[in-house]
Amino acid sequence: GLRSQIGLANVVMMRGNLPKADEILAGVTADSEVAACVDVQSTALHTRSAVAQRRGELHRAVCLAYDAMKICPSPSERDRILGDIGAYFIVLQRFDAARDALMILDATAATQIVRINARVNLMVIAARAGDQKCFVESRARIESAALMPETRVNFLIESARGLRRFGESESARPMLVEARELAVAHGFSRSIFEAEAMLEAREVEVEATSSGIPENWEAAAGVELELRKMALAVS
């Protein structure tokens, strides 16, 4: 019954009623804790983090995802959650925290797919932080890897973004053309828009960050500190 409620919340979220989805998931989180269904509680918290992200509440998304990861019994699911935390921190431009999360994944991920996605996002961080040396090194680690279509599209778009930043716009264009063609073939509508916008020389942001000082900033800062400790432990 609790799992079906998570499924319902996902449907409600996809239809755009984010407050209702969050309300359903809050109920599942509480009920699963009482019932000692730890895996369901973790899934509900992780899904709530996705709802928070869609609402622009990225610091809250970080905290919910971290709470989910702490109790998650599945190694592969923990990897997914940690990858999401890294992605949230990238959007927040907290690059050191994002790098810690992704370095942990690169060192400990249970599957190669997760490890490759972490490396793509490490490249994204290097580009957005303006670290050309790290960007070049990160791309070199990925270029020869076999990538899933969605990962390949993301890699091409972010490679192009980084090349543009570092003054290699001509090299970026063929990547954007390939990214658009691949995105069209697989129906990745957001990536189609992003690639076309960049081909037309218009930059687009991957996500919109929230403005002002968030109420739960201290909690998110606590997550950053814990990731730093974890990264040092595996380095």
PDB file of N, CA and C in Angstrom, residues 175-223:
ATOM      1  N   MET A 175      29.610  18.756 -32.018  1.00  0.00           N
ATOM      2  CA  MET A 175      29.080  18.019 -30.870  1.00  0.00           C
ATOM      3  C   MET A 175      27.614  18.359 -30.627  1.00  0.00           C
ATOM      4  N   LEU A 176      27.273  19.622 -30.795  1.00  0.00           N
ATOM      5  CA  LEU A 176      25.889  20.042 -30.601  1.00  0.00           C
ATOM      6  C   LEU A 176      24.979  19.463 -31.680  1.00  0.00           C
ATOM      7  N   VAL A 177      25.480  19.397 -32.905  1.00  0.00           N
ATOM      8  CA  VAL A 177      24.702  18.799 -33.993  1.00  0.00           C
ATOM      9  C   VAL A 177      24.436  17.325 -33.687  1.00  0.00           C
ATOM     10  N   GLU A 178      25.487  16.603 -33.263  1.00  0.00           N
ATOM     11  CA  GLU A 178      25.324  15.185 -32.920  1.00  0.00           C
ATOM     12  C   GLU A 178      24.376  15.022 -31.737  1.00  0.00           C
ATOM     13  N   ALA A 179      24.496  15.897 -30.735  1.00  0.00           N
ATOM     14  CA  ALA A 179      23.625  15.825 -29.555  1.00  0.00           C
ATOM     15  C   ALA A 179      22.171  16.029 -29.955  1.00  0.00           C
ATOM     16  N   ARG A 180      21.924  16.996 -30.832  1.00  0.00           N
ATOM     17  CA  ARG A 180      20.543  17.260 -31.272  1.00  0.00           C
ATOM     18  C   ARG A 180      19.977  16.063 -32.018  1.00  0.00           C
ATOM     19  N   GLU A 181      20.758  15.485 -32.930  1.00  0.00           N
ATOM     20  CA  GLU A 181      20.288  14.336 -33.701  1.00  0.00           C
ATOM     21  C   GLU A 181      19.973  13.143 -32.797  1.00  0.00           C
ATOM     22  N   LEU A 182      20.842  12.897 -31.826  1.00  0.00           N
ATOM     23  CA  LEU A 182      20.638  11.783 -30.907  1.00  0.00           C
ATOM     24  C   LEU A 182      19.437  12.037 -30.003  1.00  0.00           C
ATOM     25  N   ALA A 183      19.288  13.282 -29.560  1.00  0.00           N
ATOM     26  CA  ALA A 183      18.152  13.636 -28.704  1.00  0.00           C
ATOM     27  C   ALA A 183      16.825  13.495 -29.455  1.00  0.00           C
ATOM     28  N   VAL A 184      16.806  13.890 -30.729  1.00  0.00           N
ATOM     29  CA  VAL A 184      15.603  13.746 -31.550  1.00  0.00           C
ATOM     30  C   VAL A 184      15.261  12.269 -31.728  1.00  0.00           C
ATOM     31  N   ALA A 185      16.290  11.458 -31.981  1.00  0.00           N
ATOM     32  CA  ALA A 185      16.078  10.027 -32.212  1.00  0.00           C
ATOM     33  C   ALA A 185      15.476   9.332 -30.992  1.00  0.00           C
ATOM     34  N   HIS A 186      15.806   9.832 -29.806  1.00  0.00           N
ATOM     35  CA  HIS A 186      15.337   9.173 -28.578  1.00  0.00           C
ATOM     36  C   HIS A 186      14.257   9.962 -27.853  1.00  0.00           C
ATOM     37  N   GLY A 187      13.846  11.083 -28.414  1.00  0.00           N
ATOM     38  CA  GLY A 187      12.761  11.850 -27.815  1.00  0.00           C
ATOM     39  C   GLY A 187      13.123  12.579 -26.543  1.00  0.00           C
ATOM     40  N   PHE A 188      14.380  13.021 -26.425  1.00  0.00           N
ATOM     41  CA  PHE A 188      14.806  13.766 -25.243  1.00  0.00           C
ATOM     42  C   PHE A 188      14.508  15.251 -25.479  1.00  0.00           C
ATOM     43  N   SER A 189      13.271  15.658 -25.222  1.00  0.00           N
ATOM     44  CA  SER A 189      12.819  16.993 -25.634  1.00  0.00           C
ATOM     45  C   SER A 189      13.618  18.120 -24.982  1.00  0.00           C
ATOM     46  N   ARG A 190      13.937  17.992 -23.717  1.00  0.00           N
ATOM     47  CA  ARG A 190      14.703  19.044 -23.049  1.00  0.00           C
ATOM     48  C   ARG A 190      16.073  19.215 -23.684  1.00  0.00           C
ATOM     49  N   SER A 191      16.720  18.091 -24.012  1.00  0.00           N
ATOM     50  CA  SER A 191      18.049  18.146 -24.630  1.00  0.00           C
ATOM     51  C   SER A 191      17.985  18.713 -26.043  1.00  0.00           C
ATOM     52  N   ILE A 192      16.886  18.419 -26.760  1.00  0.00           N
ATOM     53  CA  ILE A 192      16.703  19.007 -28.098  1.00  0.00           C
ATOM     54  C   ILE A 192      16.700  20.529 -27.989  1.00  0.00           C
ATOM     55  N   PHE A 193      15.897  21.045 -27.051  1.00  0.00           N
ATOM     56  CA  PHE A 193      15.823  22.490 -26.850  1.00  0.00           C
ATOM     57  C   PHE A 193      17.186  23.058 -26.486  1.00  0.00           C
ATOM     58  N   GLU A 194      17.885  22.382 -25.588  1.00  0.00           N
ATOM     59  CA  GLU A 194      19.175  22.886 -25.111  1.00  0.00           C
ATOM     60  C   GLU A 194      20.200  22.934 -26.245  1.00  0.00           C
ATOM     61  N   ALA A 195      20.275  21.843 -27.025  1.00  0.00           N
ATOM     62  CA  ALA A 195      21.235  21.799 -28.129  1.00  0.00           C
ATOM     63  C   ALA A 195      20.907  22.843 -29.187  1.00  0.00           C
ATOM     64  N   GLU A 196      19.623  22.978 -29.524  1.00  0.00           N
ATOM     65  CA  GLU A 196      19.235  23.965 -30.543  1.00  0.00           C
ATOM     66  C   GLU A 196      19.502  25.389 -30.071  1.00  0.00           C
ATOM     67  N   ALA A 197      19.251  25.649 -28.794  1.00  0.00           N
ATOM     68  CA  ALA A 197      19.516  26.979 -28.254  1.00  0.00           C
ATOM     69  C   ALA A 197      21.000  27.317 -28.349  1.00  0.00           C
ATOM     70  N   MET A 198      21.847  26.333 -28.040  1.00  0.00           N
ATOM     71  CA  MET A 198      23.288  26.577 -28.107  1.00  0.00           C
ATOM     72  C   MET A 198      23.765  26.713 -29.551  1.00  0.00           C
ATOM     73  N   LEU A 199      23.165  25.949 -30.459  1.00  0.00           N
ATOM     74  CA  LEU A 199      23.518  26.096 -31.876  1.00  0.00           C
ATOM     75  C   LEU A 199      23.148  27.477 -32.408  1.00  0.00           C
ATOM     76  N   GLU A 200      22.101  28.055 -31.836  1.00  0.00           N
ATOM     77  CA  GLU A 200      21.698  29.406 -32.223  1.00  0.00           C
ATOM     78  C   GLU A 200      22.435  30.461 -31.408  1.00  0.00           C
ATOM     79  N   ALA A 201      23.477  30.009 -30.699  1.00  0.00           N
ATOM     80  CA  ALA A 201      24.342  30.903 -29.920  1.00  0.00           C
ATOM     81  C   ALA A 201      23.618  31.520 -28.737  1.00  0.00           C
ATOM     82  N   ARG A 202      22.584  30.848 -28.219  1.00  0.00           N
ATOM     83  CA  ARG A 202      21.918  31.296 -27.004  1.00  0.00           C
ATOM     84  C   ARG A 202      22.239  30.299 -25.895  1.00  0.00           C
ATOM     85  N   GLU A 203      22.803  30.774 -24.815  1.00  0.00           N
ATOM     86  CA  GLU A 203      23.079  29.910 -23.672  1.00  0.00           C
ATOM     87  C   GLU A 203      21.797  29.693 -22.877  1.00  0.00           C
ATOM     88  N   VAL A 204      21.596  28.484 -22.387  1.00  0.00           N
ATOM     89  CA  VAL A 204      20.462  28.202 -21.510  1.00  0.00           C
ATOM     90  C   VAL A 204      20.985  27.562 -20.240  1.00  0.00           C
ATOM     91  N   GLU A 205      20.332  27.864 -19.141  1.00  0.00           N
ATOM     92  CA  GLU A 205      20.704  27.257 -17.874  1.00  0.00           C
ATOM     93  C   GLU A 205      20.024  25.899 -17.766  1.00  0.00           C
ATOM     94  N   VAL A 206      20.743  24.944 -17.181  1.00  0.00           N
ATOM     95  CA  VAL A 206      20.182  23.606 -17.013  1.00  0.00           C
ATOM     96  C   VAL A 206      19.028  23.637 -16.015  1.00  0.00           C
ATOM     97  N   GLU A 207      19.181  24.396 -14.932  1.00  0.00           N
ATOM     98  CA  GLU A 207      18.125  24.548 -13.937  1.00  0.00           C
ATOM     99  C   GLU A 207      18.150  25.987 -13.454  1.00  0.00           C
ATOM    100  N   ALA A 208      17.037  26.414 -12.883  1.00  0.00           N
ATOM    101  CA  ALA A 208      16.996  27.735 -12.264  1.00  0.00           C
ATOM    102  C   ALA A 208      17.267  27.587 -10.778  1.00  0.00           C
ATOM    103  N   THR A 209      18.192  28.369 -10.254  1.00  0.00           N
ATOM    104  CA  THR A 209      18.489  28.305  -8.830  1.00  0.00           C
ATOM    105  C   THR A 209      17.569  29.236  -8.070  1.00  0.00           C
ATOM    106  N   SER A 210      17.312  28.892  -6.828  1.00  0.00           N
ATOM    107  CA  SER A 210      16.458  29.738  -6.003  1.00  0.00           C
ATOM    108  C   SER A 210      17.235  30.952  -5.530  1.00  0.00           C
ATOM    109  N   SER A 211      16.542  32.054  -5.318  1.00  0.00           N
ATOM    110  CA  SER A 211      17.198  33.283  -4.908  1.00  0.00           C
ATOM    111  C   SER A 211      17.094  33.460  -3.410  1.00  0.00           C
ATOM    112  N   GLY A 212      17.959  34.319  -2.859  1.00  0.00           N
ATOM    113  CA  GLY A 212      17.916  34.612  -1.443  1.00  0.00           C
ATOM    114  C   GLY A 212      18.609  33.539  -0.621  1.00  0.00           C
ATOM    115  N   ILE A 213      18.588  33.711   0.715  1.00  0.00           N
ATOM    116  CA  ILE A 213      19.210  32.758   1.624  1.00  0.00           C
ATOM    117  C   ILE A 213      18.147  31.765   2.077  1.00  0.00           C
ATOM    118  N   PRO A 214      18.293  30.490   1.745  1.00  0.00           N
ATOM    119  CA  PRO A 214      17.253  29.518   2.078  1.00  0.00           C
ATOM    120  C   PRO A 214      17.170  29.280   3.579  1.00  0.00           C
ATOM    121  N   GLU A 215      15.977  28.917   4.041  1.00  0.00           N
ATOM    122  CA  GLU A 215      15.783  28.706   5.463  1.00  0.00           C
ATOM    123  C   GLU A 215      16.614  27.544   5.988  1.00  0.00           C
ATOM    124  N   ASN A 216      16.799  26.524   5.167  1.00  0.00           N
ATOM    125  CA  ASN A 216      17.504  25.340   5.638  1.00  0.00           C
ATOM    126  C   ASN A 216      18.943  25.280   5.119  1.00  0.00           C
ATOM    127  N   TRP A 217      19.557  26.444   4.944  1.00  0.00           N
ATOM    128  CA  TRP A 217      20.934  26.474   4.453  1.00  0.00           C
ATOM    129  C   TRP A 217      21.881  25.736   5.398  1.00  0.00           C
ATOM    130  N   GLU A 218      21.695  25.899   6.717  1.00  0.00           N
ATOM    131  CA  GLU A 218      22.598  25.259   7.671  1.00  0.00           C
ATOM    132  C   GLU A 218      22.550  23.744   7.546  1.00  0.00           C
ATOM    133  N   ALA A 219      21.371  23.184   7.313  1.00  0.00           N
ATOM    134  CA  ALA A 219      21.253  21.734   7.139  1.00  0.00           C
ATOM    135  C   ALA A 219      21.985  21.275   5.894  1.00  0.00           C
ATOM    136  N   ALA A 220      21.838  22.028   4.792  1.00  0.00           N
ATOM    137  CA  ALA A 220      22.546  21.669   3.558  1.00  0.00           C
ATOM    138  C   ALA A 220      24.053  21.791   3.745  1.00  0.00           C
ATOM    139  N   ALA A 221      24.477  22.795   4.512  1.00  0.00           N
ATOM    140  CA  ALA A 221      25.907  22.938   4.799  1.00  0.00           C
ATOM    141  C   ALA A 221      26.413  21.736   5.590  1.00  0.00           C
ATOM    142  N   GLY A 222      25.552  21.186   6.448  1.00  0.00           N
ATOM    143  CA  GLY A 222      25.923  19.980   7.177  1.00  0.00           C
ATOM    144  C   GLY A 222      26.132  18.797   6.250  1.00  0.00           C
ATOM    145  N   VAL A 223      25.324  18.706   5.204  1.00  0.00           N
ATOM    146  CA  VAL A 223      25.503  17.649   4.203  1.00  0.00           C
ATOM    147  C   VAL A 223      26.847  17.823   3.499  1.00  0.00           C
TER     148      VAL A 223
END
